[in-house]
Amino acid sequence: MKYDYLIVGAGLYGAVFAYEAKKKGKSVLVIDKRNHVAGNIYTKNIEGINVHQYGAHIFHTSDKKIWDYVNQFAEFNHYINSPIAIYKSELYNLPFNMNTFSKMWNIRTPWQAKEIIEKQISELAITEPKNLEEQALSLAGKDVYEKLIKGYTEKQWGRNCRELPAFIIKRLPFRYTYDNNYFNDRFQGIPIGGYTGIVEKMLEGIPVLTNIDYGEFRKKNPDTAERILFTGMIDSYFDYRLGALEYRSVRFETEVLDCDNYQGNAVVNYTEREIPYTRIIEHKHFEFGHQPKTVISREYSSEWKVGMEPYYPVNDEKNNALFAKYQELAENEKHVIFGGRLGNYKYYDMDKVITAALETAEKEL
Ligand code: UDP
């Protein structure tokens, strides 16, 4: 065995683990099938703008330990995510807050908003929300659900809101104050200079091979390492032998535009069904850029198929049950650890990825 650890996937999870392992004196080899490191947090400089190539990533956490940890690898700016939602000809602030409600009903005070929402909720008589639709309706009432949630969610997940788990919508704050901050977390920002630098710093001094498919690699190099950290799709590791888990993929249409400010905000969501993309990201606004040009990405959500990039695990009952079966198989692979959004089949945010990777490192090392 040449290494203590082979890490499959140079994304955030793999990089944190690699960094910790090296710190403990372990020898590590990292491989990735893409031609670059950083997985889905990869950013690429185009026209002086750090473009989030695999979708917008905004770092946020309430955990001081994780915030301090990530700040070792980059300095963060003071970006606060405050998306705009466009529904037909109407424009609203997100997340759901007094700015949204005052625009929707031409009201001003929290009690006016509460009165309207509570009336809408009481007409529905939902006692225990069983799915995303019921959860959203019982939280925000009919108007907010129909204009800002239903279309967007069904586009993003390709499923009816009644077939989706309630927890997805619980990610979004709902408040009766004039606060457009999308997150409730204490710490938030974008790493100055982009995310790729964070992962590069974590991997400093560690051999990394890109353009390497693990399936091919293991055939040719069965004895590379004592232990393996696999951060790819858990079902692919087992050659889909129990069936394929479902994922959502995203296609990005990225354009460089000859104007300095296209939409005035980093994130604009299109919440109606009829517009085929879910949102437009204008990357420069994550870093308050003043470049003469701008780069925008339209996001089109689709069902994942072999050959596409998987982004979101579909954590409904059916898929969670299948994942549990794969976990049983995984337990027999004594020398392999499964981790990350794909290995753990979990809708993780970046801070949770770091937490999980540090916990694994703690146990393992
Ligand atoms: N969501 C919504 N309307 C919006 C934005 C989000 O209904 O304008 C819901 C939708 O169900 C989505 C979930 O909130 O799947 C989580 O959205 P978030 O922006 O957190 O997703 P991510 O940034 O991870 O893609």
Tab-separated table of C-alpha atoms in Angstrom, residues 14 21 125 155 177 186 188 223 227 282 297 313:
chain	number	residue	atom	x	y	z
A	14	GLY	CA	-12.711	15.288	0.541
A	21	ALA	CA	-5.349	13.522	7.614
A	125	ALA	CA	-57.441	23.492	8.316
A	155	LYS	CA	-39.500	23.399	-11.445
A	177	THR	CA	-39.653	41.868	10.238
A	186	ARG	CA	-24.812	34.454	12.485
A	188	GLN	CA	-22.182	34.701	6.236
A	223	ASP	CA	-3.639	-1.641	-3.695
A	227	ARG	CA	-8.421	3.070	3.474
A	282	GLU	CA	-25.218	37.527	-11.775
A	297	SER	CA	-26.081	32.021	-15.496
A	313	PRO	CA	-30.390	14.134	-3.671
